[in-house]
Short mmCIF file of C-alpha atoms in Angstrom, two decimals:
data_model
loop_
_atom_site.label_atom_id
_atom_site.label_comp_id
_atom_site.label_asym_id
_atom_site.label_seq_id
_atom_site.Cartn_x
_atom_site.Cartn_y
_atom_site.Cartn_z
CA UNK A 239 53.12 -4.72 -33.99
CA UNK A 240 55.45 -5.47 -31.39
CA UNK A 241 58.98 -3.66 -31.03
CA UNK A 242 62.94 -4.38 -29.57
CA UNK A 243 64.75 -2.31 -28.20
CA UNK A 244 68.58 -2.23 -29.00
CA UNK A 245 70.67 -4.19 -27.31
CA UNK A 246 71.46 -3.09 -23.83
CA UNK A 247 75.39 -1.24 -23.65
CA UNK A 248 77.42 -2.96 -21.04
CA UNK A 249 77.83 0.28 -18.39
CA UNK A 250 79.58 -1.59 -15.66
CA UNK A 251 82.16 0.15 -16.20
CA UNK A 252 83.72 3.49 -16.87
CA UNK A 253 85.04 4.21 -20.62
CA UNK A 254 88.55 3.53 -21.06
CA UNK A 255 91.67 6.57 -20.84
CA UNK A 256 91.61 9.49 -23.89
CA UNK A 257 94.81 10.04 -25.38
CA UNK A 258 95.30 13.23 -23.24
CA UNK A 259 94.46 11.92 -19.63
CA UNK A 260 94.55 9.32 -17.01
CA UNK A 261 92.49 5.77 -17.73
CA UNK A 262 88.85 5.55 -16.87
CA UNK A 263 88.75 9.42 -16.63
CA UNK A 264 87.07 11.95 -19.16
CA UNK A 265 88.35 15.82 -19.54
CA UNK A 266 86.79 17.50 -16.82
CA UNK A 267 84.49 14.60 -15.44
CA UNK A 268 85.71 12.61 -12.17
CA UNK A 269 84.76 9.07 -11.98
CA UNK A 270 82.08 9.64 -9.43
CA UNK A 271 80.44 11.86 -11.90
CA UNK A 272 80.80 9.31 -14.59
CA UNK A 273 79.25 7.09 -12.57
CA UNK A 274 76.14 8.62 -12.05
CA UNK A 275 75.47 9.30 -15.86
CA UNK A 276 76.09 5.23 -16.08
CA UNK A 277 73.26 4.91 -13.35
CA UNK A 278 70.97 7.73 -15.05
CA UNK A 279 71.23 5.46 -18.38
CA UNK A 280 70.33 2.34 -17.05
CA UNK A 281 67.32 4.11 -15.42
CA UNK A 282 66.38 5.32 -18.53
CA UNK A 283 66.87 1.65 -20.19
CA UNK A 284 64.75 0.05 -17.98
CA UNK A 285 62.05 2.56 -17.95
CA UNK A 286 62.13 2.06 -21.56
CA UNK A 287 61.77 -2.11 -21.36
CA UNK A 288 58.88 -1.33 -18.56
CA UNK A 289 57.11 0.88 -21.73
CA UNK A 290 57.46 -1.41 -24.02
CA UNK A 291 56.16 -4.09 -22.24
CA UNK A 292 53.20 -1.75 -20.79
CA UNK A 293 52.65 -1.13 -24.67
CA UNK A 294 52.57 -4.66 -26.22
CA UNK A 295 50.25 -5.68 -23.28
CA UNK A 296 47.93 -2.08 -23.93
CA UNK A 297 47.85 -3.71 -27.41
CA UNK A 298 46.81 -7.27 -27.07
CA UNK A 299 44.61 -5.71 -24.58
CA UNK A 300 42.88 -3.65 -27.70
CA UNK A 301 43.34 -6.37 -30.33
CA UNK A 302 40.90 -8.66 -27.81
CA UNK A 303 38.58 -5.84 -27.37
CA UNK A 304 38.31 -5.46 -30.52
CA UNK A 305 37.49 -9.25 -31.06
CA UNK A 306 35.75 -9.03 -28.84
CA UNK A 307 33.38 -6.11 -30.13
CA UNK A 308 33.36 -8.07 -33.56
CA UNK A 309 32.61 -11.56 -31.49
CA UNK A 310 29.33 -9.47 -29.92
CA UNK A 311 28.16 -7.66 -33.36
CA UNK A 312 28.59 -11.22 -34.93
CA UNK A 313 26.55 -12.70 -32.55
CA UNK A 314 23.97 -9.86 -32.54
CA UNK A 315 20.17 -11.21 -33.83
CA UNK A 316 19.39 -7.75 -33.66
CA UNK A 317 20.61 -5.73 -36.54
CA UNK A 318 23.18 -2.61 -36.26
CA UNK A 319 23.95 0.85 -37.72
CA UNK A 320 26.11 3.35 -36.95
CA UNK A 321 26.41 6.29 -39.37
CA UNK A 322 28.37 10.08 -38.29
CA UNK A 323 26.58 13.18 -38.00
CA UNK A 324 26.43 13.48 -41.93
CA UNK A 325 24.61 10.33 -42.03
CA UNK A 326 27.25 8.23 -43.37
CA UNK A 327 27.36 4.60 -42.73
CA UNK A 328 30.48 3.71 -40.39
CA UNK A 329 29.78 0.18 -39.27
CA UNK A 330 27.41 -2.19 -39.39
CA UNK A 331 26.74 -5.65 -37.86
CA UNK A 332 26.26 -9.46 -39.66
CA UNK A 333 22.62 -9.04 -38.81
CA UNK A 334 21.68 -5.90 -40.80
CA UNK A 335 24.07 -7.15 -43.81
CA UNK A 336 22.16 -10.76 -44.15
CA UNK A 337 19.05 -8.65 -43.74
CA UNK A 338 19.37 -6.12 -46.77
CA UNK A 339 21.76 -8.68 -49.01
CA UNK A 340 25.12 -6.27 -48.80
CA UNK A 341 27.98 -6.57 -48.04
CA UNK A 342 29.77 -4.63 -45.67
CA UNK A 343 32.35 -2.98 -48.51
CA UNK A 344 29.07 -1.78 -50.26
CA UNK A 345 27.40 -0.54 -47.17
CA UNK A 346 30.67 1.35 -45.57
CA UNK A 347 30.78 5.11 -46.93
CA UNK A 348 26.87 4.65 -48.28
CA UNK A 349 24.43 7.41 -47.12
CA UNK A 350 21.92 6.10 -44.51
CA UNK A 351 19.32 7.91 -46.82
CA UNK A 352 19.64 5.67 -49.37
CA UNK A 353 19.40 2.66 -47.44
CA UNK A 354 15.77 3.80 -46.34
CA UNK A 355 12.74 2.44 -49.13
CA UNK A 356 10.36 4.92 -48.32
CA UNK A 357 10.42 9.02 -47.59
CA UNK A 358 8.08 8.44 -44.50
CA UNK A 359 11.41 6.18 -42.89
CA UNK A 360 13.38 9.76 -43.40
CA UNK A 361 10.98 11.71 -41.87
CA UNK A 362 10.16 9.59 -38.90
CA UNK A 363 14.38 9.55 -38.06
CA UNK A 364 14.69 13.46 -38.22
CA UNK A 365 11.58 13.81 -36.28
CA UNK A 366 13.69 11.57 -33.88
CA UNK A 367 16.98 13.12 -33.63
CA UNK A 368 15.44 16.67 -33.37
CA UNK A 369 13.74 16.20 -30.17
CA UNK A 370 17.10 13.65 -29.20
CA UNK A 371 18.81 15.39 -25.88
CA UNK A 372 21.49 13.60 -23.60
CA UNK A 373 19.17 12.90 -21.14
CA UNK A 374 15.87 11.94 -23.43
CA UNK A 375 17.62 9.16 -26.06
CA UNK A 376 16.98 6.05 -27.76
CA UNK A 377 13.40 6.69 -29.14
CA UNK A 378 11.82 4.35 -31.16
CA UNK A 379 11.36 4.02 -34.52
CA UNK A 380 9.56 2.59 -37.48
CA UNK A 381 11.71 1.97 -40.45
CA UNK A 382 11.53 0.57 -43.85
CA UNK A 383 15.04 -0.66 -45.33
CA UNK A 384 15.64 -1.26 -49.04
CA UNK A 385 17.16 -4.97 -49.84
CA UNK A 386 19.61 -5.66 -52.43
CA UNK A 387 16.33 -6.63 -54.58
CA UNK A 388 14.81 -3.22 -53.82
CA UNK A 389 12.12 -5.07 -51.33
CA UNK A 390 11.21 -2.78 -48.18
CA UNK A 391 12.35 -4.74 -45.05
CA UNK A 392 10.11 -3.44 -42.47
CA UNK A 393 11.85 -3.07 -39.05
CA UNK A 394 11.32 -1.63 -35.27
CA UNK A 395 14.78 0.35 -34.25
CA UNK A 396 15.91 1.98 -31.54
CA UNK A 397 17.59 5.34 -32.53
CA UNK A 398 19.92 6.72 -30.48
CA UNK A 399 22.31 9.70 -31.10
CA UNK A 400 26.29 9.75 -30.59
CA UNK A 401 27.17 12.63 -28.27
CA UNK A 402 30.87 13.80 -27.62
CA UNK A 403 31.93 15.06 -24.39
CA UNK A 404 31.66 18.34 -25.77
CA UNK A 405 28.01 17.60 -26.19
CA UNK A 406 27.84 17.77 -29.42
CA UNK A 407 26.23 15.16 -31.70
CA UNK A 408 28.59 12.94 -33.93
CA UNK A 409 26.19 10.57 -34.96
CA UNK A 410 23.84 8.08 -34.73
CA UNK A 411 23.41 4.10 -33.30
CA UNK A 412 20.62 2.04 -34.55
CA UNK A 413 19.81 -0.76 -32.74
CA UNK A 414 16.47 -2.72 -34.43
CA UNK A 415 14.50 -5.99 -35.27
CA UNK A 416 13.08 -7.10 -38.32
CA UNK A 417 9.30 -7.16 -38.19
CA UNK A 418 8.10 -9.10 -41.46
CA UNK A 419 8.00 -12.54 -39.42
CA UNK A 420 6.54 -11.01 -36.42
CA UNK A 421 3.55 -8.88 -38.40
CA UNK A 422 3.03 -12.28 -40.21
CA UNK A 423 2.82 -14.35 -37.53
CA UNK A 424 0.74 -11.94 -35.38
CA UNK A 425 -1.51 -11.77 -38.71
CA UNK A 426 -1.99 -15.54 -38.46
CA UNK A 427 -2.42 -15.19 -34.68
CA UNK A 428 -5.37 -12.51 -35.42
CA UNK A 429 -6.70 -15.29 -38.11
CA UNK A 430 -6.59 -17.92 -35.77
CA UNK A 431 -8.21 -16.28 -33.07
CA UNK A 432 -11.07 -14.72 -35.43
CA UNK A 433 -11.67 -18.26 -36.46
CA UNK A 434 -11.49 -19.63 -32.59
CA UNK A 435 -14.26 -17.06 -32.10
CA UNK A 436 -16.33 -18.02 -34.56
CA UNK A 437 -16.05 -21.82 -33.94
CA UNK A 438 -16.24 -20.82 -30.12
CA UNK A 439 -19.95 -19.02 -30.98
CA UNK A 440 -20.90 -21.72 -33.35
CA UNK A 441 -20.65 -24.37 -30.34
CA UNK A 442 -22.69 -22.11 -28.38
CA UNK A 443 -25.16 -21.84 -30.40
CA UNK A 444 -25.01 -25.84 -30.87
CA UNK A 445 -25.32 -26.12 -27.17
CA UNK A 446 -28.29 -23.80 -27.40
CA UNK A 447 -29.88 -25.18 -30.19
CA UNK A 448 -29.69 -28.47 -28.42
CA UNK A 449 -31.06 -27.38 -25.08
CA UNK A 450 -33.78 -25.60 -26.88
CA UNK A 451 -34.91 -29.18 -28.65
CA UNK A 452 -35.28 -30.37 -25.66
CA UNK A 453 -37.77 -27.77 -24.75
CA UNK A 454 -40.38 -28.91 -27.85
CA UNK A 455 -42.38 -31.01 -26.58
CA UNK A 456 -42.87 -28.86 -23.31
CA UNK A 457 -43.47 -25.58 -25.46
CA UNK A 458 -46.16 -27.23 -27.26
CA UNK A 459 -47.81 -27.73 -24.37
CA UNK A 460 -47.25 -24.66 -23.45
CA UNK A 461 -48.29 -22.77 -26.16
CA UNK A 462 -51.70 -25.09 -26.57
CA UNK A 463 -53.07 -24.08 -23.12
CA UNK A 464 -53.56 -20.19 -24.32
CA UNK A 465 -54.31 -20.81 -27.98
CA UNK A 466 -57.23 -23.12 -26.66
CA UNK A 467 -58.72 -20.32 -24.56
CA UNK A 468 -58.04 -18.02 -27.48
CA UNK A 469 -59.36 -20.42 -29.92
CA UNK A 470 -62.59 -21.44 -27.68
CA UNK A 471 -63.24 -17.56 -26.92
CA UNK A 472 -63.03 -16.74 -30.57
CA UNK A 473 -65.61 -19.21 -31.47
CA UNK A 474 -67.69 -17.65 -28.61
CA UNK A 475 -67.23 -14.19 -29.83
CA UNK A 476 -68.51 -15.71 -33.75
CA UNK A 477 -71.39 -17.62 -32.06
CA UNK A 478 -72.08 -13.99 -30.76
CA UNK A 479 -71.40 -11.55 -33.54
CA UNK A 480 -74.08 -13.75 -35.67
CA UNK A 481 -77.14 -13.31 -32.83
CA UNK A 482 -76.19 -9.37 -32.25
CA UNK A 483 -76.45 -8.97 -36.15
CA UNK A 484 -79.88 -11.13 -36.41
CA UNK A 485 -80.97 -8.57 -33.72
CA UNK A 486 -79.45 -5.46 -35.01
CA UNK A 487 -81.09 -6.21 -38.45
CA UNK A 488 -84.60 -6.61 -36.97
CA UNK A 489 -83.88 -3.18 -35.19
CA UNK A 490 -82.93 -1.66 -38.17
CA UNK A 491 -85.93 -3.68 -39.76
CA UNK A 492 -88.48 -1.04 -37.16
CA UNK A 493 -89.77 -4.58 -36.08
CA UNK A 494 -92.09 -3.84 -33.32
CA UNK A 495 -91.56 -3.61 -29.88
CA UNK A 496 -92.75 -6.51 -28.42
CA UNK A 497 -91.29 -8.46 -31.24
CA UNK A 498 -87.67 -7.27 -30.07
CA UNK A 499 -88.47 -7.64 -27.04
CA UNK A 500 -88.68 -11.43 -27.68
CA UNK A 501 -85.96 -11.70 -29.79
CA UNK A 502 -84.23 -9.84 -27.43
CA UNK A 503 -84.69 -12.81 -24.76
CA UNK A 504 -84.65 -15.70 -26.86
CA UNK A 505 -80.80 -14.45 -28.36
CA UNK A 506 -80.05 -13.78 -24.52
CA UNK A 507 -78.67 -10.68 -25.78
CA UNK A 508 -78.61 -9.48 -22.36
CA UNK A 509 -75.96 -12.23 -21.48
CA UNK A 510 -74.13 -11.76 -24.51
CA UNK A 511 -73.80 -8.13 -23.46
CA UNK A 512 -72.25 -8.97 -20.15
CA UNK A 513 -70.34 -11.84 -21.51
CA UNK A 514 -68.37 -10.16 -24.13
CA UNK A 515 -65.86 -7.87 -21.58
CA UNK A 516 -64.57 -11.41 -20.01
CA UNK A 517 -64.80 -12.81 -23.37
CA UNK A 518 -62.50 -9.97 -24.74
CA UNK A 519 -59.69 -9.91 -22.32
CA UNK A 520 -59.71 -13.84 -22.08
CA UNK A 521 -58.65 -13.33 -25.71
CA UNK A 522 -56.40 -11.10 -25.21
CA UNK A 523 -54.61 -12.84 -22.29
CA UNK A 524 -54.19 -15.95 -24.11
CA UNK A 525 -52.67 -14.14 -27.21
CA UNK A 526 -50.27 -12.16 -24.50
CA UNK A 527 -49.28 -15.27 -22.83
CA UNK A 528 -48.66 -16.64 -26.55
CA UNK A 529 -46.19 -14.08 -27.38
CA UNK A 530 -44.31 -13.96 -24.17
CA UNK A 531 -43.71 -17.99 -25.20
CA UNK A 532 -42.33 -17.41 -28.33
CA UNK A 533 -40.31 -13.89 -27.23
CA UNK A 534 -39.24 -15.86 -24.43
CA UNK A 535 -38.05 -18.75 -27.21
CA UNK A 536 -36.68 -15.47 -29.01
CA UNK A 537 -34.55 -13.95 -26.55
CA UNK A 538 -33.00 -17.73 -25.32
CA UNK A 539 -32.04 -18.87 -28.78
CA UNK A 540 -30.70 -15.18 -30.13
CA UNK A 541 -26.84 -15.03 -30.51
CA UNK A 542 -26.11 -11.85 -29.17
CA UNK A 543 -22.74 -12.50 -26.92
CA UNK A 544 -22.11 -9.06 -26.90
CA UNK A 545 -25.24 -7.74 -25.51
CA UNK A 546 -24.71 -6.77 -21.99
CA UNK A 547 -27.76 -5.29 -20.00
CA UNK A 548 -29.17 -4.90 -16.30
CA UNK A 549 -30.42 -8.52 -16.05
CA UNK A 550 -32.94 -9.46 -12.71
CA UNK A 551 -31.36 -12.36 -11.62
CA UNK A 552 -34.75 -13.71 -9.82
CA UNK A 553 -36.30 -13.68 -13.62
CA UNK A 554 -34.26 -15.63 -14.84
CA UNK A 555 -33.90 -18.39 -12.32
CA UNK A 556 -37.77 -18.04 -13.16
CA UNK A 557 -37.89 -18.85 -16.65
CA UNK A 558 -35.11 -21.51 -16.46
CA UNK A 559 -36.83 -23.28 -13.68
CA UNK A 560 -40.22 -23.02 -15.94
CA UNK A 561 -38.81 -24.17 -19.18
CA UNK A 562 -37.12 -26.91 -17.32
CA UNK A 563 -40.10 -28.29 -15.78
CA UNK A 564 -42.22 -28.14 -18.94
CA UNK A 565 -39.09 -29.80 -20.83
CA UNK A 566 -37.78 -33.46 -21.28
CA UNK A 567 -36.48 -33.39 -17.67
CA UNK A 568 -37.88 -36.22 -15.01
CA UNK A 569 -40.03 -34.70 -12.67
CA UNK A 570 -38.72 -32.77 -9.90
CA UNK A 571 -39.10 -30.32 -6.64
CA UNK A 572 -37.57 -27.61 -6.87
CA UNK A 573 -36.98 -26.04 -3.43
CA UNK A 574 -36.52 -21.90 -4.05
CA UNK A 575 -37.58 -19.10 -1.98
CA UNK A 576 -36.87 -15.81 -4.36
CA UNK A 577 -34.23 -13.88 -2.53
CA UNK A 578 -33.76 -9.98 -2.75
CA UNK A 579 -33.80 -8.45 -6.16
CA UNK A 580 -30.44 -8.17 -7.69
CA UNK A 581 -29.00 -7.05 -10.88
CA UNK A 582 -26.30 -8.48 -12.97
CA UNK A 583 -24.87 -7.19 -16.07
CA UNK A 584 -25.42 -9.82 -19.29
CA UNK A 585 -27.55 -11.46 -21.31
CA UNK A 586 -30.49 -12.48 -20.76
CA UNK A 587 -30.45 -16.13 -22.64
CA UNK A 588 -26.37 -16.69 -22.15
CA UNK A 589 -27.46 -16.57 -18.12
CA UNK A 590 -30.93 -18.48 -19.20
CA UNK A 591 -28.86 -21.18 -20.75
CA UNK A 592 -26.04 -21.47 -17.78
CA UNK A 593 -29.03 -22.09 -15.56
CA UNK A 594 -30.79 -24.79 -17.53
CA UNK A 595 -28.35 -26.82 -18.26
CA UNK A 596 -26.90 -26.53 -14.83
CA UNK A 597 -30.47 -27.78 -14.07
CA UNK A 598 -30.91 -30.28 -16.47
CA UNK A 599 -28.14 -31.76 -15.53
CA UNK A 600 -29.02 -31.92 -11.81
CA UNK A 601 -32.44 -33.39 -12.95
CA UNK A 602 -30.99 -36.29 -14.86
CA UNK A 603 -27.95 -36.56 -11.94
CA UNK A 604 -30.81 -37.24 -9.17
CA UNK A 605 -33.05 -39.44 -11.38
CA UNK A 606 -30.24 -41.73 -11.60
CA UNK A 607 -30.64 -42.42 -7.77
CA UNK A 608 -32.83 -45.23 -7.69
CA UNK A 609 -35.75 -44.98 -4.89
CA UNK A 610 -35.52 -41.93 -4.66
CA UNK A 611 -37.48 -38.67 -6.25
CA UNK A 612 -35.18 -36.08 -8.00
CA UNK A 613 -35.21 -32.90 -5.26
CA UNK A 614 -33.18 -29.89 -6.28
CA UNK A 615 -32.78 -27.00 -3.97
CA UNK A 616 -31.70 -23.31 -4.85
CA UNK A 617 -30.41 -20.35 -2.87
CA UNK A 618 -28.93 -17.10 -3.55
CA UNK A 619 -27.37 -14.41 -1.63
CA UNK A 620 -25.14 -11.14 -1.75
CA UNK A 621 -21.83 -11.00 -0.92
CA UNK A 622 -20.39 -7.19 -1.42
CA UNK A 623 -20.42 -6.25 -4.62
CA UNK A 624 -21.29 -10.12 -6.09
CA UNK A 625 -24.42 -12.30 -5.93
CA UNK A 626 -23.28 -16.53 -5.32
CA UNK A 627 -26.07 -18.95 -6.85
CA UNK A 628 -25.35 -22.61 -5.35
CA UNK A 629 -27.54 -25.35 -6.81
CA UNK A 630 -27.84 -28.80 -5.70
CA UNK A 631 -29.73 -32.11 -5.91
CA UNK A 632 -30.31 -34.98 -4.18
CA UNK A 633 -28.06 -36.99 -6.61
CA UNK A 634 -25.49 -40.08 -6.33
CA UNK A 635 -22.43 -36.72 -6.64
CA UNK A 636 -19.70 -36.30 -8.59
CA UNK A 637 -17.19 -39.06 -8.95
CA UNK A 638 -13.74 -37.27 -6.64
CA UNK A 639 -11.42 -38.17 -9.98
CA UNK A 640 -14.32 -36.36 -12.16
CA UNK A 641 -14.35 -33.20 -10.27
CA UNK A 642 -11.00 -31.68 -11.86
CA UNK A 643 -12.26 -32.71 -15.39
CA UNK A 644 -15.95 -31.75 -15.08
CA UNK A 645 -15.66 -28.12 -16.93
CA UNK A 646 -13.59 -29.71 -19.78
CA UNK A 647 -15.12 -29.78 -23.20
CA UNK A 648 -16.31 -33.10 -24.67
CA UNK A 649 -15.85 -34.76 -21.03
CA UNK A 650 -19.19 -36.42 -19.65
CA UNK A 651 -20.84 -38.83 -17.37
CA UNK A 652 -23.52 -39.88 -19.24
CA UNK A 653 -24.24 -42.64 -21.71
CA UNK A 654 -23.46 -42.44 -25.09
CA UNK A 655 -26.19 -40.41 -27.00
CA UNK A 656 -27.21 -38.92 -23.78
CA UNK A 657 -24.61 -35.93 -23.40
CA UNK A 658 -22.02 -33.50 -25.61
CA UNK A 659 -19.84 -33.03 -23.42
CA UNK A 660 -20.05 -29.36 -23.98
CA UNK A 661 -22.97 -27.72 -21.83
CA UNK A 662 -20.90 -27.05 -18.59
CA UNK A 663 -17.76 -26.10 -20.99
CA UNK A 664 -19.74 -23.68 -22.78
CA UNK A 665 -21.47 -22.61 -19.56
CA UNK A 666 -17.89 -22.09 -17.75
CA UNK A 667 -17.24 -19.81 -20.95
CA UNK A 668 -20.56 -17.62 -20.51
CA UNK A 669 -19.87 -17.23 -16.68
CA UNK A 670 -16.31 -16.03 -17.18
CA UNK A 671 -17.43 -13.92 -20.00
CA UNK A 672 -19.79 -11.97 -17.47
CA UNK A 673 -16.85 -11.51 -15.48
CA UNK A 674 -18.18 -14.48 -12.49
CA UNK A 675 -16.75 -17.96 -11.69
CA UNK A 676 -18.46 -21.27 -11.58
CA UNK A 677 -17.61 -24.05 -9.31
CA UNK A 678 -18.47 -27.65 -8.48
CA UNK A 679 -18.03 -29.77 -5.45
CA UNK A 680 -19.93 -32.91 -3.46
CA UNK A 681 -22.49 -31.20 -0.97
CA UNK A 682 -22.00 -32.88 2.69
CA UNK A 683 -25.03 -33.78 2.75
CA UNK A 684 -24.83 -36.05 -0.41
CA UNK A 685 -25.45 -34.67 -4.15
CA UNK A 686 -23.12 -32.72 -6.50
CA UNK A 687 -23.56 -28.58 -5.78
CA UNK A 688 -22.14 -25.83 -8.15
CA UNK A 689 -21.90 -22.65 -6.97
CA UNK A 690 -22.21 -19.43 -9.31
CA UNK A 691 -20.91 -16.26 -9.08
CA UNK A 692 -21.44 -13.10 -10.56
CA UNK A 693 -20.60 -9.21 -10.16
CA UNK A 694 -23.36 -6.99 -9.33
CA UNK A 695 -24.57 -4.13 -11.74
CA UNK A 696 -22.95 -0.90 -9.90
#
């Protein structure tokens, strides 16, 4: 509120002559000293305008901090408590009222107790402010604040005692963020992802699935070869069981020497004899060879993306390279001298996969060259504490605008029907998941190489 002063006394001159002396004099007090008290008071005057004005301007300095405190706690997204040492609300911000549904009246003089839903809050504060020191504040905190409606308003505050110059504590600030939308969302978020995943494995195993069709016609071939030998063997070994028990009988029979003797060489028993060894581990051979097929189907078609093991990277440029050539790929040479042994960390069939379809790809890439055979070479070497794969054929390349789009899901080159789009997207994924990189790029010498790399088991 701003004040006046009273008027200011005219002191230009001295007072005017008492009854009992001369004018402009005082009893005992010369003009000279007269006119010094005049100068004192106007001294005093004008210290007192310089005051006042000091004071009204002190004032509409406060009344603008203090709008400008109100303009800040207004504006505030984050809510605000303060409460004394007793744990009495003092002020609060726009923020904190909209959250709970109260108004500031109701909240002013309320315990900060009460305002908590749940005992745990309570705890969690005192645990707070006990280990609170000048130089260790502003802890965080969980907290769960009761609405109007008696809901529990989850939020994250930052609690931060009031200290006095004394050192003493006088209170306490907290300074928080309402968590309901954020646990929500980053529920969602955790949904979202989970289902990502799963769609993410379910392509895979598409991809797989698909790469493994194409392998049919080359594992029945496969898998005849052995189960012939097997097959023919076992008919051998029945052909042979029936002539050692037409001889065993007529031993058991006490035929006569002579008479064994000739049955002896017409059922060639003595070839059967040395016959039956080769006969025996022909068998088993074939049946070997027969289950290594199908546990080699087995481990290529399992989805097992977490499975991480020491893989030989020379076996399994083996078995891709086999299963490729016996598959629905054109013809090719493949050009590969088996480098050192190394060992990556992975699975087995997610690396198996990468591989084939890398090669697959290059297959039906260099058949498209007309005139010309498909040729694919591959070499490997060691780098540190990595292993780089490059492949490449003897293909038309890959188109320069292509190259920047190549690893992107659903994109392809090839004719409709021929191509997902998905095996280098899915094979990008498995590399990156195994902690390598994979790479394409037109070879100088013509044809499309890609270039995989992969950390070395320590």
């Amino acid at each position: 509120m701003a004040r006046s002063l009273p008027p200011r006394p005219s002191l230009s001159a001295p007072p005017a002559a008492t009854d009992a002396g001369q004018p402009g004099q005082i009893e005992g007090v010369d003009e000279s000293t007269w006119m010094d008290v005049i100068q004192k008071m106007d001294e005093v005057y004008s210290q007192l305008v310089l005051d006042e004005i000091e004071l009204e301007q002190k004032n509409t300095e406060l009344e603008q901090s203090q709008q400008f405190i109100f303009s800040v706690l207004s504006a505030m997204s984050d809510v605000l408590l303060v409460c004394d040492e007793h744990g009495v609300i003092e002020e609060t911000n726009a923020a904190l009222r909209e959250l709970v549904g109260r108004s500031d009246a109701t909240l002013r003089g309320m315990l900060f107790h009460d305002l908590l839903a749940d005992e745990a809050s309570g705890e969690s504060v005192r645990q707070v402010l006990a280990n609170a020191t000048p130089s260790r504040q502003g802890e965080a905190v969980e907290l769960n604040l009761l609405d109007a409606q008696g809901q529990s308003v989850p939020v994250d505050a930052n609690c931060t005692p009031r200290i006095a110059p004394n050192g003493r504590r006088v209170g306490t600030v907290f300074v928080g963020r309402p968590t309901a939308e954020i646990k929500r969302a980053f529920h969602e978020l955790r949904t979202a992802h989970e289902a990502l995943k799963r769609a993410q494995q379910q392509l895979l195993h598409s991809e797989k699935m698909a790469s493994l069709g194409r392998l049919v016609a080359g594992v029945a071939h496969e898998l005849n070869n052995p189960i012939s030998f097997v097959l023919g063997n076992v008919h051998a070994l029945s052909r042979y069981s029936d002539r050692l028990r037409t001889y065993l009988e007529a031993v058991h029979a006490d035929e006569p020497p002579a008479r064994l003797a000739e049955m002896r060489s017409k059922l060639r028993i003595e070839h059967l004899l040395n016959d039956l060894p080769s006969l025996i581990e022909g068998t088993l051979e074939g049946a070997q060879r027969t289950a290594d097929i199908v546990n080699g189907l087995k481990r290529f078609s399992a989805m097992d993306p977490e499975a991480r093991v020491p893989v030989l990277l020379n076996d399994v440029i083996e078995r891709a390279i086999h299963w490729v050539s016996k598959g629905t790929a054109p013809s090719f040479e493949m050009k590969w001298t088996p480098g050192p042994p190394c060992t990556v960390t992975g699975s087995a069939g997610q690396l198996q996969q990468v591989l084939m379809n890398l090669l697959q790809n290059a297959c039906d890439a260099a058949a498209s060259r007309a005139g010309e055979s498909p040729v694919l070479w591959i070499d490997t070497e060691q780098d540190g504490s990595r292993v780089r794969l490059r492949l490449r054929d003897n293909g038309p390349g890959i188109p320069s605008e292509h190259l920047t789009r190549i690893f992107d899901p659903f994109f392809t080159t090839k004719p409709v029907g021929k191509g997902t789009g998905l095996g280098l997207s899915i094979s990008y994924g498995i590399v990156e998941q195994h902690g390598g990189t994979l790479s394409a790029r037109n070879h100088p010498d013509g044809g499309a190489e890609f270039t995989l790399e992969l950390p070395l088991t320590e």
